[in-house]
Amino acid sequence: MIPLLSINNLTVSVGPKVLVNDVSFDVPEAKILAIAGGSGSGKTTIGLSILRLLPSALSIQGGSRIVFEGHDLLGLPEADMRRCRGARIGMVFQEPLSAFDPLFTIGQQLDEVLVAHTRLTKSGRYEKILQTLNEVELPDPKRAYVSFPHQLSGGMRQRAMIAQAMVGDPSLIIADEPTSSLDVTLQVKIMELFSKLRVKKNMTMVLIAHDLGMISHLADEVIICRAGQIVERGSVRQVIDSPQHEYTKALVEAFQ
Amino acid sequence: MGRKINSNSRTSLAFASFRRNRMGMICLWGLVILYAMAIFADFVSPYSYKDEERNFSYCPPTRIEFRDQGKWAAPFVYHYALTFDAMHRRVYVVDRSQKYPLHFFKGGRLWGVDAPGRFYWWGADARGRDLFSRIWYGARISLSIGLLGVGISFMLGLLIGGLAGFYGGWVDSVLMRICEMFMMLPGFYLMLALRAAVPENFNSVQVYFSVVVILAFIGWASLARIIRGMALSLRERDFVLAAKTMGVPDVVIIFKHILPQTISYSMATLMLTVSSYILAEAGLSVVGLGIQDPVPSWGNLLSDAMSIVPVLFAPWILLPGLFIFIAVMCFNVVGDALRDAFDPMFNE
């Protein structure tokens, strides 16, 4: 079976410095692949490379290929790439308070995604947004729709963020440290939400995290990154139960 | 958890801090009064701006009398008779034999006297037109030209600064070099040159709008640079990246997520720009290139005071200058107060 996303020889550099070095991996449909590693290991850079939204100083080197649904994203014209973002690939950020524009309500910002990608009518979009807000188990979707980001609690904001990533019905979701800004009890709830959504929506996901607890709970496969290189990969059980590389061992130890 | 609790936004904090600024508030009220007088010029002034009476050329300010032959009376004015002194200079003599009662709310005007009496509260100009009336009609032109000009400059500045700041790179370089070319030219001479390009046979409305366009054309560049600076920092914010990951088109990001954030900060600069536009219009009109007589603006009212003789014998024709001063000062003080109010360091 052809994987939904296949990254081949991805190399990203800033000037002479290489941030991501020759990274390759596949994400099969309906699977969750986790990218783990410490700060500065290039996890986030890999995530943003898929969407081609790296800061302008960073460049993806020739020879890299990111094949998604049969197209090489790196060869796509910018207009097609824009249509792909939000509609085919959704992204969940670490800190929802700064990822939402403080001047607009949650509803308005979710609406923006639907306006950009669908031809739904105003009421059609409203229904779709309420349905999505309901799916992420926000207690009062109608209230959340008219709330400004700062009016929601941290957990609710993160749910709204997940709703924003899902509202365009993308086939792939990239979640960049989706629980790092939350306290432990909320982390568990968001994790449970992801497990439910994955069953319900048959979700394919790239989960960027440093929290091995969450990875072991959610992911099918994991790759461990260090200084822009993959040091170990395999199924979650295999990597966590019997880590081979020194760095992985240290990570697992730190987690236990 | 009502929506009212969350009113401590940056903007409302800034306005609270602005309200504590005494000078700022006084000047804000000064502006409100000036604009109100301009809007209601038809009502507050006793004459129309073109109502002239040659027998009252440079008539001094009319005193409003309350006492008639030692007794209190309803306000009235005496007739001012034009005579010549031994040096053959014009002098006005109060003629106590002719009285004209001041009437109120007659013919849609706040006050005035019946013809042949004339009521010049702040004196008359060379053609016997009431300066008080002409100042308020002139305020309409002078005060609106600044706002309109800044409105257009601001739109251009937002658009060009927003594009330059959001895209950066070569777009930024090209747009900013164009801005710098405009800023490099000395403003007043550029204004004169542009004005020379406007056809001579324009009517007053056309002249008005050409002056607005000229002002806007000169001033947009510095606003664009300010907006560009803010856009450069705003585009690094997470919510801009988030909007990009959602595939929101660039135009929507610029207009919805970047430009609205710049407005509160650029308010202060806008106020300062309005005052410079008011001065620029006055400058153009003083040298006779702005608004043309009989339509008054503060600038062309002041052009009567360009030669020394009228100023010596009729010093009241300098009054429009006082109003230019007041308006410019008020805009500057309010602008400064707004800038302080929006500056978080200043508030602490």
Coordinates of C-alpha atoms in Angstrom, one line a residue:
Chain A
M1 CA 0.0 0.0 0.0
I2 CA 1.3 3.5 -0.9
P3 CA 1.9 5.5 2.3
L4 CA -0.1 8.8 2.6
L5 CA 3.0 10.8 3.3
S6 CA 6.5 9.8 2.3
I7 CA 9.5 11.9 3.1
N8 CA 12.7 11.0 1.2
N9 CA 16.1 12.4 2.0
L10 CA 14.8 15.7 3.5
T11 CA 17.7 18.0 4.2
V12 CA 17.1 21.5 5.5
S13 CA 19.9 24.0 6.1
V14 CA 20.4 27.6 7.2
G15 CA 23.4 28.9 5.4
P16 CA 26.2 26.3 5.9
K17 CA 24.5 24.8 9.0
V18 CA 22.4 21.7 8.4
L19 CA 19.3 21.5 10.6
V20 CA 17.7 18.4 9.2
N21 CA 20.0 15.9 7.7
D22 CA 18.8 13.3 5.1
V23 CA 15.6 12.3 6.9
S24 CA 13.3 9.8 5.4
F25 CA 10.2 8.2 6.7
D26 CA 6.7 7.1 5.6
V27 CA 3.4 7.7 7.3
P28 CA 0.8 5.0 6.2
E29 CA -2.8 5.9 6.2
A30 CA -4.7 5.8 9.5
K31 CA -1.4 5.5 11.4
I32 CA 0.1 7.9 13.9
L33 CA 3.8 8.5 13.5
A34 CA 5.6 10.3 16.3
I35 CA 8.7 12.3 15.9
A36 CA 10.5 12.5 19.2
G37 CA 13.6 14.2 20.4
G38 CA 14.9 17.0 22.5
S39 CA 14.9 20.8 21.8
G40 CA 16.8 21.7 18.7
S41 CA 16.6 18.2 17.2
G42 CA 14.8 19.5 14.1
K43 CA 11.3 18.1 14.9
T44 CA 9.4 21.3 14.3
T45 CA 11.5 22.0 11.2
I46 CA 10.4 18.7 9.7
G47 CA 6.8 19.6 10.5
L48 CA 7.0 23.0 8.8
S49 CA 8.9 21.6 5.9
I50 CA 5.9 19.4 5.0
L51 CA 3.7 22.5 4.8
R52 CA 6.5 24.5 3.1
L53 CA 6.3 27.2 5.7
L54 CA 9.8 27.4 6.9
P55 CA 11.2 30.8 7.9
S56 CA 12.8 32.4 4.9
A57 CA 16.3 31.9 6.1
L58 CA 15.9 28.1 6.1
S59 CA 16.0 26.3 2.8
I60 CA 15.2 22.8 1.8
Q61 CA 18.0 21.3 -0.2
G62 CA 17.7 19.7 -3.7
G63 CA 17.2 16.0 -3.7
S64 CA 14.6 16.2 -0.9
R65 CA 11.2 14.8 -1.7
I66 CA 8.0 15.1 0.2
V67 CA 5.4 13.0 -1.5
F68 CA 1.8 13.4 -0.2
E69 CA -1.2 11.7 -1.8
G70 CA 1.0 11.0 -4.8
H71 CA 2.2 14.6 -5.4
D72 CA 5.7 15.9 -4.6
L73 CA 4.8 18.9 -2.4
L74 CA 8.2 20.5 -3.0
G75 CA 7.5 20.7 -6.7
L76 CA 3.9 22.1 -6.3
P77 CA 3.2 25.7 -7.4
E78 CA 2.6 28.0 -4.4
A79 CA -1.1 28.4 -5.3
D80 CA -1.7 24.6 -5.2
M81 CA 0.4 24.4 -2.0
R82 CA -1.9 27.0 -0.4
R83 CA -5.0 25.0 -1.4
C84 CA -3.4 21.9 0.2
R85 CA -2.8 23.6 3.6
G86 CA -5.8 23.4 5.8
A87 CA -7.8 21.4 3.3
R88 CA -5.5 18.3 2.9
I89 CA -3.0 18.9 5.8
G90 CA -4.0 20.5 9.1
M91 CA -1.7 21.7 11.8
V92 CA -2.1 21.9 15.6
F93 CA 0.2 24.3 17.4
Q94 CA 1.8 24.0 20.8
E95 CA 0.5 27.3 22.2
P96 CA -3.1 28.0 21.1
L97 CA -3.2 31.4 22.8
S98 CA -0.7 32.8 20.4
A99 CA -1.8 30.8 17.5
F100 CA -5.2 32.4 17.5
D101 CA -5.6 36.0 16.5
P102 CA -6.7 37.9 19.6
L103 CA -9.0 40.2 17.6
F104 CA -11.3 37.6 16.2
T105 CA -13.6 35.0 17.7
I106 CA -12.9 31.3 17.4
G107 CA -15.9 31.0 15.0
Q108 CA -14.5 33.7 12.7
Q109 CA -11.1 32.0 12.6
L110 CA -12.5 28.6 11.8
D111 CA -14.8 30.2 9.3
E112 CA -11.7 31.6 7.5
V113 CA -10.5 28.1 6.8
L114 CA -13.8 27.1 5.3
V115 CA -14.0 30.3 3.2
A116 CA -10.6 29.6 1.9
H117 CA -11.2 26.0 0.9
T118 CA -14.9 25.3 0.4
R119 CA -17.9 26.7 -1.4
L120 CA -20.3 26.2 1.5
T121 CA -22.9 28.9 2.2
K122 CA -22.7 30.9 5.4
S123 CA -25.1 28.7 7.2
G124 CA -23.4 25.6 5.8
R125 CA -20.1 26.8 7.2
Y126 CA -21.8 27.6 10.6
E127 CA -23.2 24.1 10.8
K128 CA -19.9 22.5 9.9
I129 CA -18.0 24.6 12.5
L130 CA -20.5 23.7 15.2
Q131 CA -20.2 20.1 14.3
T132 CA -16.4 20.2 14.4
L133 CA -16.4 22.0 17.7
N134 CA -18.8 19.3 19.0
E135 CA -16.4 16.6 17.8
V136 CA -13.5 18.0 19.8
E137 CA -15.9 17.9 22.8
L138 CA -16.1 21.5 23.6
P139 CA -18.9 21.7 26.2
D140 CA -20.8 24.6 24.5
P141 CA -20.0 24.9 20.8
K142 CA -22.3 27.8 20.2
R143 CA -20.7 29.8 23.1
A144 CA -17.2 28.8 21.9
Y145 CA -18.1 30.0 18.4
V146 CA -18.7 33.6 19.6
S147 CA -15.8 33.5 22.2
F148 CA -12.5 35.3 21.8
P149 CA -9.5 33.2 22.4
H150 CA -8.7 34.8 25.7
Q151 CA -12.2 34.0 27.0
L152 CA -11.6 30.2 26.8
S153 CA -9.6 28.2 29.3
G154 CA -6.3 26.6 28.2
G155 CA -7.8 23.2 27.6
M156 CA -10.8 24.6 25.6
R157 CA -8.5 26.7 23.5
Q158 CA -6.4 23.7 22.6
R159 CA -9.6 21.8 21.6
A160 CA -10.6 24.8 19.5
M161 CA -7.1 24.7 17.9
I162 CA -7.6 21.0 17.1
A163 CA -11.0 21.9 15.7
Q164 CA -9.4 24.5 13.5
A165 CA -7.0 21.9 12.1
M166 CA -9.8 19.4 11.5
V167 CA -12.5 21.7 10.1
G168 CA -11.2 21.5 6.5
D169 CA -11.4 17.7 6.7
P170 CA -7.7 17.2 6.0
S171 CA -6.4 13.7 5.5
L172 CA -3.2 14.4 7.5
I173 CA -2.8 16.3 10.7
I174 CA 0.5 17.5 12.0
A175 CA 0.4 18.1 15.7
D176 CA 3.4 20.1 17.1
E177 CA 3.7 19.4 20.8
P178 CA -0.1 19.7 21.2
T179 CA -0.1 19.2 24.9
S180 CA 3.1 20.9 26.1
S181 CA 1.4 24.1 27.1
L182 CA -1.2 22.3 29.3
D183 CA -1.1 20.9 32.8
V184 CA -0.9 17.2 33.3
T185 CA -4.6 16.5 33.8
L186 CA -5.5 18.4 30.6
Q187 CA -2.7 16.6 28.8
V188 CA -4.4 13.3 29.5
K189 CA -7.8 14.6 28.3
I190 CA -6.4 16.0 25.1
M191 CA -4.6 12.6 24.6
E192 CA -7.9 10.8 25.1
L193 CA -9.5 13.1 22.6
F194 CA -6.9 12.3 20.0
S195 CA -7.4 8.5 20.6
K196 CA -11.2 8.9 20.1
L197 CA -10.8 11.1 17.0
R198 CA -8.4 8.7 15.5
V199 CA -10.9 5.8 15.7
K200 CA -13.8 8.0 14.7
K201 CA -12.2 9.9 11.8
N202 CA -9.6 7.3 10.8
M203 CA -7.0 10.0 11.3
T204 CA -3.5 10.0 10.0
M205 CA -1.2 12.0 12.1
V206 CA 2.4 13.2 12.5
L207 CA 2.8 13.8 16.2
I208 CA 5.8 15.9 17.2
A209 CA 6.5 15.5 20.9
H210 CA 9.1 15.1 23.5
D211 CA 6.8 13.4 25.9
L212 CA 7.3 9.7 25.6
G213 CA 4.3 9.0 27.7
M214 CA 2.0 10.5 25.2
I215 CA 3.8 8.9 22.3
S216 CA 3.5 5.4 23.8
H217 CA -0.2 6.0 24.4
L218 CA -1.0 7.4 21.0
A219 CA 1.6 6.6 18.3
D220 CA 2.0 3.4 16.2
E221 CA 5.5 4.2 15.1
V222 CA 8.2 6.5 16.4
I223 CA 11.3 8.0 15.1
I224 CA 13.9 9.5 17.4
C225 CA 15.7 12.6 16.2
R226 CA 18.9 14.1 17.4
A227 CA 20.6 17.1 15.9
G228 CA 18.6 16.7 12.7
Q229 CA 19.3 13.1 12.2
I230 CA 17.2 10.0 12.8
V231 CA 19.0 7.9 15.3
E232 CA 16.4 5.2 15.8
R233 CA 13.0 4.2 14.4
G234 CA 10.5 1.4 14.8
S235 CA 7.2 0.5 16.4
V236 CA 6.5 2.3 19.7
R237 CA 6.7 -0.8 21.8
Q238 CA 10.0 -1.9 20.3
V239 CA 11.7 1.5 20.7
I240 CA 10.5 2.2 24.2
D241 CA 10.9 -1.3 25.6
S242 CA 14.3 -2.0 24.1
P243 CA 16.0 1.2 23.0
Q244 CA 19.1 0.5 21.0
H245 CA 20.8 3.9 20.6
E246 CA 22.4 5.7 23.5
Y247 CA 20.3 8.8 23.0
T248 CA 17.1 6.8 23.0
K249 CA 18.1 5.1 26.1
A250 CA 18.7 8.4 27.8
L251 CA 15.3 9.7 26.6
V252 CA 13.5 6.6 27.9
E253 CA 15.3 6.7 31.2
A254 CA 14.5 10.4 31.6
F255 CA 10.9 9.6 31.0
Q256 CA 10.8 6.7 33.5
Chain B
M1 CA -18.2 34.8 32.9
G2 CA -19.7 37.6 30.9
R3 CA -18.0 39.3 28.1
K4 CA -17.7 42.6 30.0
I5 CA -15.1 41.3 32.4
N6 CA -12.5 41.0 29.7
S7 CA -12.5 44.7 28.8
N8 CA -8.9 45.2 30.0
S9 CA -7.6 44.9 26.5
R10 CA -4.5 46.8 25.5
T11 CA -6.7 49.4 23.7
S12 CA -9.0 50.1 26.7
L13 CA -6.0 50.3 29.0
A14 CA -4.5 52.8 26.7
F15 CA -7.6 54.9 26.6
A16 CA -7.9 54.8 30.4
S17 CA -4.3 56.1 30.5
F18 CA -5.2 58.8 27.9
R19 CA -8.1 60.0 30.0
R20 CA -5.7 60.7 32.9
N21 CA -3.5 62.9 30.7
R22 CA -4.9 66.4 31.5
M23 CA -3.3 68.3 28.6
G24 CA -4.3 65.5 26.2
M25 CA -7.9 65.7 27.3
I26 CA -8.0 69.6 27.1
C27 CA -6.7 69.5 23.6
L28 CA -9.1 66.7 22.6
W29 CA -11.9 68.9 23.8
G30 CA -10.4 71.8 21.9
L31 CA -10.5 69.8 18.7
V32 CA -14.1 68.7 19.4
I33 CA -15.1 72.3 19.8
L34 CA -13.3 73.4 16.7
Y35 CA -14.8 70.7 14.6
A36 CA -18.3 71.3 16.1
M37 CA -18.0 75.0 15.2
A38 CA -16.9 74.1 11.6
I39 CA -19.8 71.7 11.2
F40 CA -22.3 74.2 12.5
A41 CA -20.6 77.2 10.7
D42 CA -23.9 78.0 9.0
F43 CA -25.5 78.4 12.4
V44 CA -22.9 80.1 14.6
S45 CA -21.8 82.7 12.1
P46 CA -23.9 85.8 11.5
Y47 CA -23.1 86.1 7.8
S48 CA -22.3 83.9 4.9
Y49 CA -18.6 83.7 4.0
K50 CA -19.2 85.8 0.9
D51 CA -21.5 88.5 2.3
E52 CA -19.5 91.7 1.7
E53 CA -20.1 95.4 2.4
R54 CA -17.5 97.7 0.9
N55 CA -18.4 100.6 3.3
F56 CA -17.1 98.5 6.1
S57 CA -13.7 97.7 4.8
Y58 CA -11.4 96.7 7.8
C59 CA -14.2 97.7 10.2
P60 CA -12.8 97.1 13.7
P61 CA -14.5 94.5 16.0
T62 CA -18.0 95.6 17.0
R63 CA -18.6 96.0 20.7
I64 CA -21.8 94.5 22.0
E65 CA -23.5 97.1 24.2
F66 CA -25.7 96.2 27.1
R67 CA -26.2 99.7 28.5
D68 CA -28.3 102.3 26.8
Q69 CA -28.3 105.9 28.3
G70 CA -27.3 104.6 31.7
K71 CA -29.8 101.8 31.8
W72 CA -29.5 98.0 31.2
A73 CA -30.9 97.0 27.8
A74 CA -31.1 94.0 25.5
P75 CA -27.8 93.6 23.7
F76 CA -27.4 95.9 20.7
V77 CA -24.6 97.4 18.6
Y78 CA -24.0 100.9 17.4
H79 CA -23.4 102.0 13.9
Y80 CA -19.7 102.3 12.8
A81 CA -19.3 105.3 10.5
L82 CA -16.4 105.4 8.1
T83 CA -14.5 108.8 8.2
F84 CA -11.0 109.9 7.4
D85 CA -8.6 111.6 9.8
A86 CA -6.1 114.4 9.2
M87 CA -3.7 112.0 7.7
H88 CA -6.4 110.7 5.2
R89 CA -6.4 107.4 7.0
R90 CA -9.6 105.4 7.4
V91 CA -11.0 105.6 10.9
Y92 CA -14.3 104.2 12.1
V93 CA -16.3 106.4 14.5
V94 CA -19.0 104.9 16.7
D95 CA -22.2 106.6 15.8
R96 CA -24.4 106.5 18.9
S97 CA -27.5 107.8 17.0
Q98 CA -28.0 104.5 15.2
K99 CA -28.6 101.4 17.2
Y100 CA -29.3 97.9 15.9
P101 CA -30.6 95.3 18.4
L102 CA -28.8 91.9 18.2
H103 CA -31.4 89.3 17.2
F104 CA -31.0 85.6 17.9
F105 CA -32.1 82.5 16.0
K106 CA -33.3 84.5 13.0
G107 CA -33.1 83.1 9.5
G108 CA -31.3 79.9 10.7
R109 CA -28.4 81.8 12.2
L110 CA -27.5 82.1 15.9
W111 CA -27.2 85.8 16.0
G112 CA -26.9 88.9 13.8
V113 CA -28.3 92.4 13.3
D114 CA -30.7 93.8 10.7
A115 CA -29.3 95.7 7.7
P116 CA -28.1 98.3 7.2
G117 CA -26.4 97.6 10.5
R118 CA -23.4 95.3 10.4
F119 CA -22.1 93.1 13.2
Y120 CA -18.4 92.3 13.1
W121 CA -17.6 90.6 16.4
W122 CA -14.0 89.9 15.3
G123 CA -13.7 92.7 12.8
A124 CA -14.0 92.8 9.0
D125 CA -11.6 92.1 6.2
A126 CA -10.7 94.4 3.2
R127 CA -14.0 93.8 1.5
G128 CA -16.1 94.2 4.6
R129 CA -16.7 90.5 5.2
D130 CA -17.2 89.3 8.7
L131 CA -14.0 87.6 10.0
F132 CA -15.8 85.6 12.7
S133 CA -18.0 84.0 10.0
R134 CA -15.2 83.4 7.6
I135 CA -13.0 81.8 10.3
W136 CA -15.7 79.1 10.9
Y137 CA -16.4 78.6 7.2
G138 CA -12.7 78.4 6.7
A139 CA -12.4 75.8 9.5
R140 CA -14.5 73.5 7.4
I141 CA -11.9 73.5 4.7
S142 CA -8.8 73.6 6.8
L143 CA -9.9 71.0 9.3
S144 CA -11.4 68.6 6.8
I145 CA -8.5 68.8 4.3
G146 CA -6.1 67.4 7.0
L147 CA -8.4 64.5 7.9
L148 CA -9.2 63.7 4.3
G149 CA -5.6 63.9 3.2
V150 CA -4.5 61.7 6.1
G151 CA -7.3 59.3 5.3
I152 CA -6.0 58.8 1.8
S153 CA -2.3 58.7 2.9
F154 CA -3.2 56.2 5.6
M155 CA -4.9 53.9 3.1
L156 CA -1.9 54.0 0.8
G157 CA 0.4 53.6 3.7
L158 CA -1.5 50.6 5.1
L159 CA -1.6 48.9 1.7
I160 CA 2.0 49.5 0.7
G161 CA 3.5 49.2 4.2
G162 CA 1.4 46.0 4.7
L163 CA 2.6 44.4 1.5
A164 CA 6.3 45.4 2.1
G165 CA 6.2 44.2 5.7
F166 CA 4.4 40.9 5.0
Y167 CA 6.3 39.7 2.0
G168 CA 9.7 41.2 2.9
G169 CA 12.5 40.4 0.5
W170 CA 12.6 42.1 -2.8
V171 CA 9.0 43.3 -2.5
D172 CA 10.0 45.2 0.6
S173 CA 13.2 46.5 -1.0
V174 CA 11.4 47.9 -4.1
L175 CA 8.5 49.5 -2.2
M176 CA 10.8 51.0 0.4
R177 CA 13.1 52.5 -2.2
I178 CA 10.1 54.1 -3.8
C179 CA 9.0 55.5 -0.4
E180 CA 12.4 56.9 0.2
M181 CA 12.4 58.6 -3.2
F182 CA 9.2 60.5 -2.1
M183 CA 10.7 61.3 1.3
M184 CA 13.9 62.5 -0.2
L185 CA 12.1 65.4 -2.1
P186 CA 11.6 68.5 -0.1
G187 CA 7.9 68.5 0.7
F188 CA 6.9 72.1 0.2
Y189 CA 8.7 72.4 -3.2
L190 CA 7.2 69.2 -4.4
M191 CA 3.8 70.5 -3.3
L192 CA 4.3 73.7 -5.3
A193 CA 5.4 71.8 -8.4
L194 CA 2.4 69.5 -8.2
R195 CA 0.1 72.4 -7.7
A196 CA 1.6 74.0 -10.8
A197 CA 0.5 70.9 -12.7
V198 CA -3.2 71.4 -11.7
P199 CA -5.2 73.3 -14.4
E200 CA -5.8 77.0 -13.5
N201 CA -9.5 77.0 -14.4
F202 CA -10.5 74.5 -11.7
N203 CA -13.4 75.5 -9.5
S204 CA -13.1 75.6 -5.7
V205 CA -14.3 72.1 -5.2
Q206 CA -11.8 70.8 -7.7
V207 CA -9.0 72.8 -6.2
Y208 CA -10.0 71.5 -2.8
F209 CA -9.7 67.9 -3.9
S210 CA -6.5 68.5 -5.8
V211 CA -5.0 70.0 -2.6
V212 CA -6.1 66.9 -0.7
V213 CA -4.6 64.6 -3.3
I214 CA -1.4 66.5 -3.4
L215 CA -1.1 66.4 0.4
A216 CA -1.8 62.7 0.4
F217 CA 0.6 62.0 -2.3
I218 CA 3.4 63.7 -0.4
G219 CA 2.7 62.2 3.0
W220 CA 1.9 58.5 2.4
A221 CA 5.6 57.4 2.3
S222 CA 6.4 58.0 6.0
L223 CA 3.2 56.3 7.1
A224 CA 4.0 53.4 4.8
R225 CA 7.4 53.0 6.5
I226 CA 5.8 52.9 10.0
I227 CA 3.2 50.4 9.0
R228 CA 5.9 48.3 7.3
G229 CA 7.9 48.2 10.5
M230 CA 4.9 46.9 12.4
A231 CA 4.0 44.4 9.7
L232 CA 7.5 43.1 9.8
S233 CA 7.2 42.2 13.5
L234 CA 3.6 41.0 13.3
R235 CA 4.2 38.6 10.5
E236 CA 6.5 36.6 12.8
R237 CA 3.6 36.1 15.2
D238 CA 2.2 32.6 15.7
F239 CA -1.3 33.4 14.6
V240 CA 0.1 34.6 11.2
L241 CA 1.9 31.3 10.8
A242 CA -1.2 29.4 12.0
A243 CA -3.3 31.2 9.4
K244 CA -0.8 30.3 6.7
T245 CA -0.9 26.6 7.8
M246 CA -4.7 26.8 7.3
G247 CA -4.2 27.9 3.7
V248 CA -5.7 31.3 4.3
P249 CA -4.8 33.5 1.3
D250 CA -2.2 36.2 1.9
V251 CA -4.5 39.0 1.1
V252 CA -6.9 37.9 3.9
I253 CA -3.9 37.5 6.3
I254 CA -2.7 41.0 5.5
F255 CA -6.1 42.7 5.8
K256 CA -7.5 40.7 8.7
H257 CA -4.6 39.7 10.9
I258 CA -1.8 42.2 10.3
L259 CA -3.3 45.6 9.4
P260 CA -6.0 45.8 12.2
Q261 CA -3.2 45.3 14.8
T262 CA -1.3 48.3 13.5
I263 CA -4.2 50.7 13.8
S264 CA -4.1 51.5 17.5
Y265 CA -0.4 52.3 17.4
S266 CA -0.5 54.3 14.2
M267 CA -3.3 56.5 15.6
A268 CA -0.7 58.7 17.3
T269 CA 1.2 59.1 14.1
L270 CA -2.0 59.9 12.3
M271 CA -2.8 62.8 14.6
L272 CA 0.7 64.3 14.1
T273 CA 0.3 63.9 10.3
V274 CA -3.1 65.7 10.4
S275 CA -1.5 68.7 11.9
S276 CA 1.3 68.8 9.4
Y277 CA -1.3 68.6 6.6
I278 CA -3.2 71.5 8.1
L279 CA 0.0 73.5 8.1
A280 CA 0.8 72.4 4.5
E281 CA -2.7 73.5 3.3
A282 CA -2.2 76.9 5.1
G283 CA 1.2 77.2 3.5
L284 CA -0.2 76.6 0.0
S285 CA -3.1 79.0 0.5
V286 CA -1.0 81.8 2.1
V287 CA 1.0 82.0 -1.1
G288 CA -2.2 81.9 -3.1
L289 CA -1.9 78.4 -4.5
G290 CA -4.5 76.7 -2.3
I291 CA -8.1 77.4 -1.8
Q292 CA -9.2 80.5 -3.8
D293 CA -11.1 83.5 -2.6
P294 CA -14.0 84.0 -1.9
V295 CA -14.1 80.5 -0.4
P296 CA -12.2 80.9 2.9
S297 CA -9.6 78.7 4.4
W298 CA -7.4 79.6 7.4
G299 CA -4.5 79.8 5.0
N300 CA -6.0 82.2 2.5
L301 CA -7.6 84.3 5.3
L302 CA -4.1 84.7 6.6
S303 CA -2.7 85.7 3.2
D304 CA -4.5 89.1 3.8
A305 CA -2.0 89.6 6.6
M306 CA 1.0 89.2 4.3
S307 CA 1.6 92.9 4.0
I308 CA 2.5 95.1 6.9
V309 CA 0.0 98.0 6.4
P310 CA -3.2 96.1 7.0
V311 CA -1.7 94.3 10.0
L312 CA -0.8 97.7 11.5
F313 CA -4.3 99.1 11.1
A314 CA -6.4 96.0 11.3
P315 CA -4.5 93.6 13.6
W316 CA -7.5 91.3 13.9
I317 CA -6.8 89.8 10.4
L318 CA -4.1 87.8 12.2
L319 CA -6.8 85.8 14.0
P320 CA -6.9 82.9 11.5
G321 CA -3.2 82.4 12.4
L322 CA -4.2 81.9 16.0
F323 CA -6.7 79.2 14.9
I324 CA -4.1 77.4 12.8
F325 CA -1.8 77.5 15.9
I326 CA -4.5 76.1 18.2
A327 CA -5.6 73.3 15.8
V328 CA -2.0 72.2 15.1
M329 CA -1.1 72.4 18.8
C330 CA -4.2 70.4 19.8
F331 CA -3.5 67.7 17.2
N332 CA 0.2 67.4 18.3
V333 CA -0.7 67.2 22.0
V334 CA -3.4 64.6 21.4
G335 CA -1.0 62.7 19.2
D336 CA 1.7 62.7 21.8
A337 CA -0.8 61.8 24.5
L338 CA -2.0 58.8 22.4
R339 CA 1.5 57.7 21.8
D340 CA 2.3 57.8 25.5
A341 CA -1.0 56.0 26.3
F342 CA -0.1 53.2 23.9
D343 CA 3.4 52.9 25.1
P344 CA 3.4 50.1 27.8
M345 CA 6.7 51.3 29.3
F346 CA 5.2 54.7 29.9
N347 CA 2.2 53.3 31.7
E348 CA 4.2 51.5 34.3

